[in-house]
Short mmCIF file of C-alpha atoms and ligand atoms in Angstrom, two decimals:
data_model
loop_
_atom_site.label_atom_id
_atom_site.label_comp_id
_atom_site.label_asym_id
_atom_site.label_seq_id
_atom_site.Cartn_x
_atom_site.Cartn_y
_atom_site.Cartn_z
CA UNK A 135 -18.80 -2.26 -29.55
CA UNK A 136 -21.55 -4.64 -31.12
CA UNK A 137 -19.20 -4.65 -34.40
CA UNK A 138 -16.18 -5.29 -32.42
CA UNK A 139 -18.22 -8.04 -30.41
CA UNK A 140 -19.66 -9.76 -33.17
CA UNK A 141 -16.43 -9.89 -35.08
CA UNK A 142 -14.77 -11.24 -31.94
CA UNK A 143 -17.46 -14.01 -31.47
CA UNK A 144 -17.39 -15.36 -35.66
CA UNK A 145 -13.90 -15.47 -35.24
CA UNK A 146 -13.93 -17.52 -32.12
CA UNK A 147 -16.42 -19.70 -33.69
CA UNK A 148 -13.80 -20.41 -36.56
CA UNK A 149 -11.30 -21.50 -33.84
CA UNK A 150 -12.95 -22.73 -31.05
CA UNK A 151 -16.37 -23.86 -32.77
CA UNK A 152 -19.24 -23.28 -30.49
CA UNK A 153 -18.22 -22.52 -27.19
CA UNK A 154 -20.15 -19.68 -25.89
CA UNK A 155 -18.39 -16.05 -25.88
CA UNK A 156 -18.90 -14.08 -23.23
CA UNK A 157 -19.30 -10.35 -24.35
CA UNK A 158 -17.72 -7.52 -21.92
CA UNK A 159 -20.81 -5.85 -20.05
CA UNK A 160 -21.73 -2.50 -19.38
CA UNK A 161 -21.03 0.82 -20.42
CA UNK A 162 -19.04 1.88 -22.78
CA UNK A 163 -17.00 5.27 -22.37
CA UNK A 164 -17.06 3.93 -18.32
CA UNK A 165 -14.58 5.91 -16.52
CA UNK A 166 -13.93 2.88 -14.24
CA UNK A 167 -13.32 -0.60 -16.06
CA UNK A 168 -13.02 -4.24 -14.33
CA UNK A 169 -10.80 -6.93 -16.07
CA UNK A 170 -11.32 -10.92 -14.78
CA UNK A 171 -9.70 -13.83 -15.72
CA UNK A 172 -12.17 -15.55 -18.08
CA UNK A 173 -15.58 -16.62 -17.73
CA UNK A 174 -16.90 -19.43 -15.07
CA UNK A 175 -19.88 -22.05 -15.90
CA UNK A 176 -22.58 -19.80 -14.47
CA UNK A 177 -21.11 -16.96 -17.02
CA UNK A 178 -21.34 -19.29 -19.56
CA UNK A 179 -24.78 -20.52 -18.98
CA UNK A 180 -26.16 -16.70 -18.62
CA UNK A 181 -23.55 -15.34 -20.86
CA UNK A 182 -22.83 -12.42 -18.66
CA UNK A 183 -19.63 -11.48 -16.88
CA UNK A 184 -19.29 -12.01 -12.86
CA UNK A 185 -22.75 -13.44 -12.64
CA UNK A 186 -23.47 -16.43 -9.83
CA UNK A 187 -20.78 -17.09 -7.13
CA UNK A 188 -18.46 -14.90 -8.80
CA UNK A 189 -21.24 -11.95 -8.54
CA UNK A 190 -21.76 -11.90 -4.91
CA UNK A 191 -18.15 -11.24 -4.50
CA UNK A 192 -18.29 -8.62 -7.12
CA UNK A 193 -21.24 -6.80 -5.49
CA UNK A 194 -19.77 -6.85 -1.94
CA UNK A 195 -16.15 -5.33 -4.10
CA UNK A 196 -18.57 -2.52 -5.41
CA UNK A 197 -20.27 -2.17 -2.38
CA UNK A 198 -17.22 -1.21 -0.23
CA UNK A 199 -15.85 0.98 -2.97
CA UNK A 200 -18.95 2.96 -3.56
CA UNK A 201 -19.43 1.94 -7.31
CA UNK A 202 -22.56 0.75 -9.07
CA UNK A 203 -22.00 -2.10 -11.38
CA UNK A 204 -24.17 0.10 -14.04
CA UNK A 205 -21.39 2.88 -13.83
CA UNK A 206 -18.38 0.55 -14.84
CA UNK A 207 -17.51 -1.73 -17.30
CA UNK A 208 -16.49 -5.34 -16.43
CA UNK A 209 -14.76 -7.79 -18.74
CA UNK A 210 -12.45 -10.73 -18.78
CA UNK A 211 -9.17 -11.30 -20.57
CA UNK A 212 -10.35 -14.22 -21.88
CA UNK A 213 -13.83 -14.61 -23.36
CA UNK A 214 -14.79 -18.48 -23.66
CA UNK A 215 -15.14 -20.72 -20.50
CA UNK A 216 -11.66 -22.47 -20.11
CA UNK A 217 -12.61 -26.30 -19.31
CA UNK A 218 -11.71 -29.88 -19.11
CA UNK A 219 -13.74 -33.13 -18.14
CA UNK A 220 -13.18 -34.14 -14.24
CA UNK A 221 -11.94 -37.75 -14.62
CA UNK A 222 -14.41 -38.52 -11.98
CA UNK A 223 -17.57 -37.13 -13.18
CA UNK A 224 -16.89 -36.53 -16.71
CA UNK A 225 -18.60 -33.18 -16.32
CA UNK A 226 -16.60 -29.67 -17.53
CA UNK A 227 -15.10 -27.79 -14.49
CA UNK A 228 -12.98 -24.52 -14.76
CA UNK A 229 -9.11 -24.63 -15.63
CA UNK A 230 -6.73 -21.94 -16.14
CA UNK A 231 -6.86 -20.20 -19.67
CA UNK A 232 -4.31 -21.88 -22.09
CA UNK A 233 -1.93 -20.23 -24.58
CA UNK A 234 -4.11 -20.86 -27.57
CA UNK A 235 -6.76 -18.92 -25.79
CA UNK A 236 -4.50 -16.25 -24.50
CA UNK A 237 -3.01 -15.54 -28.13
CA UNK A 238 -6.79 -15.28 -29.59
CA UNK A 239 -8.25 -12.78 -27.00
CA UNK A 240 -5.35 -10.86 -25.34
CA UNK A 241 -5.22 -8.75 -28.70
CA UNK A 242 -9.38 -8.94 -28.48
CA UNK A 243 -8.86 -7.22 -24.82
CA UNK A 244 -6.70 -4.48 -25.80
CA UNK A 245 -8.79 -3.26 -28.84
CA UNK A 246 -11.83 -3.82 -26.03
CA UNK A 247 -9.67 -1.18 -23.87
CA UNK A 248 -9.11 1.32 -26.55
CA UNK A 249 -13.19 1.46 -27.71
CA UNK A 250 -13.81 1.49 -23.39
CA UNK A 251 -10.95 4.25 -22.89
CA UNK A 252 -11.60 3.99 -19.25
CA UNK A 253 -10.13 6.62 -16.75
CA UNK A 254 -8.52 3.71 -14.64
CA UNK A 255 -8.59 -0.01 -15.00
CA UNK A 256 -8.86 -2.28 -12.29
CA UNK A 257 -7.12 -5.87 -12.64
CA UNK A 258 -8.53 -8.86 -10.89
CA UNK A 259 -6.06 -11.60 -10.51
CA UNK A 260 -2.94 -12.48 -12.15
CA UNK A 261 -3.90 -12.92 -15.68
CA UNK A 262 -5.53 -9.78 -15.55
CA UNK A 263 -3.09 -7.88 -14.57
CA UNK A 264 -0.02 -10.09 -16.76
CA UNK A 265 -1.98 -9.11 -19.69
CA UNK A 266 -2.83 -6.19 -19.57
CA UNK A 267 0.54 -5.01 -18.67
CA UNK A 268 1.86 -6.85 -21.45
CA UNK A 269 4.39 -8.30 -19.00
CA UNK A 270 4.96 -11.63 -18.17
CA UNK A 271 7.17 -10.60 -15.14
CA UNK A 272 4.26 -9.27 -13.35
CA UNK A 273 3.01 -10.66 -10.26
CA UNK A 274 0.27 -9.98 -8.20
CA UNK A 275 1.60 -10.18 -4.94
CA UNK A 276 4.04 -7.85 -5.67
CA UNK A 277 1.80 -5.22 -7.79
CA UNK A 278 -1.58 -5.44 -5.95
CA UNK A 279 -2.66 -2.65 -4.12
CA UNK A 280 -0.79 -0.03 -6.42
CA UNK A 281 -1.51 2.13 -8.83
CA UNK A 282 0.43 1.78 -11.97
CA UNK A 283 0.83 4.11 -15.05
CA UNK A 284 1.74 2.60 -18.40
CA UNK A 285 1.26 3.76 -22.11
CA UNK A 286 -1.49 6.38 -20.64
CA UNK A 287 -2.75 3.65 -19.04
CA UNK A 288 -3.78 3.53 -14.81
CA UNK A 289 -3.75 0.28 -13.59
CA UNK A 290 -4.65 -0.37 -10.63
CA UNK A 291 -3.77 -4.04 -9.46
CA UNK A 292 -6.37 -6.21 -7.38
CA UNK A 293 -6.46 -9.74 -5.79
CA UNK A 294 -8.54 -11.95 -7.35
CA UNK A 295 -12.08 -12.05 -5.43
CA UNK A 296 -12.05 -15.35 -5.11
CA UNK A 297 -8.68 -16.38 -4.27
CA UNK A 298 -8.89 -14.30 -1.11
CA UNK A 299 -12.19 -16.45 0.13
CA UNK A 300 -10.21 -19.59 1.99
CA UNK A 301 -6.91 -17.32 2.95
CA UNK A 302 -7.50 -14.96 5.80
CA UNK A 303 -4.33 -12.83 5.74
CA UNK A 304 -4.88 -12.27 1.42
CA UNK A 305 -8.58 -10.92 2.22
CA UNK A 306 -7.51 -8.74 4.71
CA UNK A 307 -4.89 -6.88 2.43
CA UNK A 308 -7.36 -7.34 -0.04
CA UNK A 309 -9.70 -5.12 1.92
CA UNK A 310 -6.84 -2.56 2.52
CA UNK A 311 -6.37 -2.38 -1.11
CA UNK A 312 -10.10 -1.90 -1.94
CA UNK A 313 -9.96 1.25 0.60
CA UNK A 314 -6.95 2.33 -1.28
CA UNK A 315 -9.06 2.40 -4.44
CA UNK A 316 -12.11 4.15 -3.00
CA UNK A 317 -10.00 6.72 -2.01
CA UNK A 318 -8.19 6.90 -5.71
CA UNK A 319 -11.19 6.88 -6.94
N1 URA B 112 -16.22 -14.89 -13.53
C1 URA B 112 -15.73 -14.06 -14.46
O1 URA B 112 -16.45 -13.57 -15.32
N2 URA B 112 -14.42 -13.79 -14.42
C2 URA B 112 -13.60 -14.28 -13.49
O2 URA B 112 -12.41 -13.96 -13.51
C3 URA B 112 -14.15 -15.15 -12.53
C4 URA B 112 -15.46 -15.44 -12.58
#
């Protein structure tokens, strides 16, 4: 993994110069492994996966299914911190990942699966689970909640932790599909 990481991060610096790459985290051979979107600023500035706000959620995730985050492997499809400058405080703040990005790391995250060779993957979000699939046509509010086979693949399809925070109805399917995965699990 350090070859495949340090390979991924000169040849990120090439492209994107020195914007910070956030490494997948945790162990490798992990029967269980988490996919995210792509890193936040707090991931950034600590240069760990689901660290800060994003974190909490993740704990209370492992929490009600049982897991310890030192039994799994978490990761993000994309591995930089997508940005832009707010017009009103000229400071970075979090946008979704753009197609230049996607075309450098997608092939990054499916290498990443094949050293991981986890026993089930768990997709958070929509990006997550578009690219992993390797189909565009793949929604998440459609998918979520069920567990999909694919090239020897499991997938199992999740909500996005924090898109469920400010919609009451998505967190409470998102907590029947969390039970659905302890029990898979
Ligand atoms: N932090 C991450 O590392 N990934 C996400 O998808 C969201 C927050």
């Amino acid at each position: 993994m350090e070859r495949f990481n340090r390979e991924m991060e000169e040849e990120s610096r090439r492209k994107f110069g020195s914007r910070r790459v956030v490494f997948g985290d945790g162990r490798i051979n992990a029967e269980i492994m988490l996919i995210g979107e792509a890193p936040g600023g707090e991931e950034e500035k600590q240069g760990r996966p689901f660290v800060g706000k994003a974190g909490k959620n993740l704990d209370e995730f492992l929490e009600i299914v049982g897991l310890d985050r030192e039994d799994i492997y978490i990761s993000n499809v994309v591995k930089l911190r997508p940005f832009k400058l707010s017009p009103k405080t000229n400071k970075p703040v979090n946008r979704p990942p753009d197609r230049e990005e996607l075309d450098f790391f997608v092939p990054y995250l499916h290498r990443e699966i094949e050293l991981v060779k986890p026993k089930l993957i768990v997709t958070l979000g929509n990006f997550a689970l578009k690219y992993v699939l390797m189909d565009k046509s793949a929604v998440i509010g459609v998918c979520h909640g069920k567990l999909i086979e694919k090239d020897g693949k499991r997938i199992f399809p999740l909500y996005h932790p924090a898109s469920v925070i400010y919609d009451r109805a998505k967190g409470t399917v998102y907590l029947e599909d969390l039970h659905k995965l302890k029990e898979i699990l």
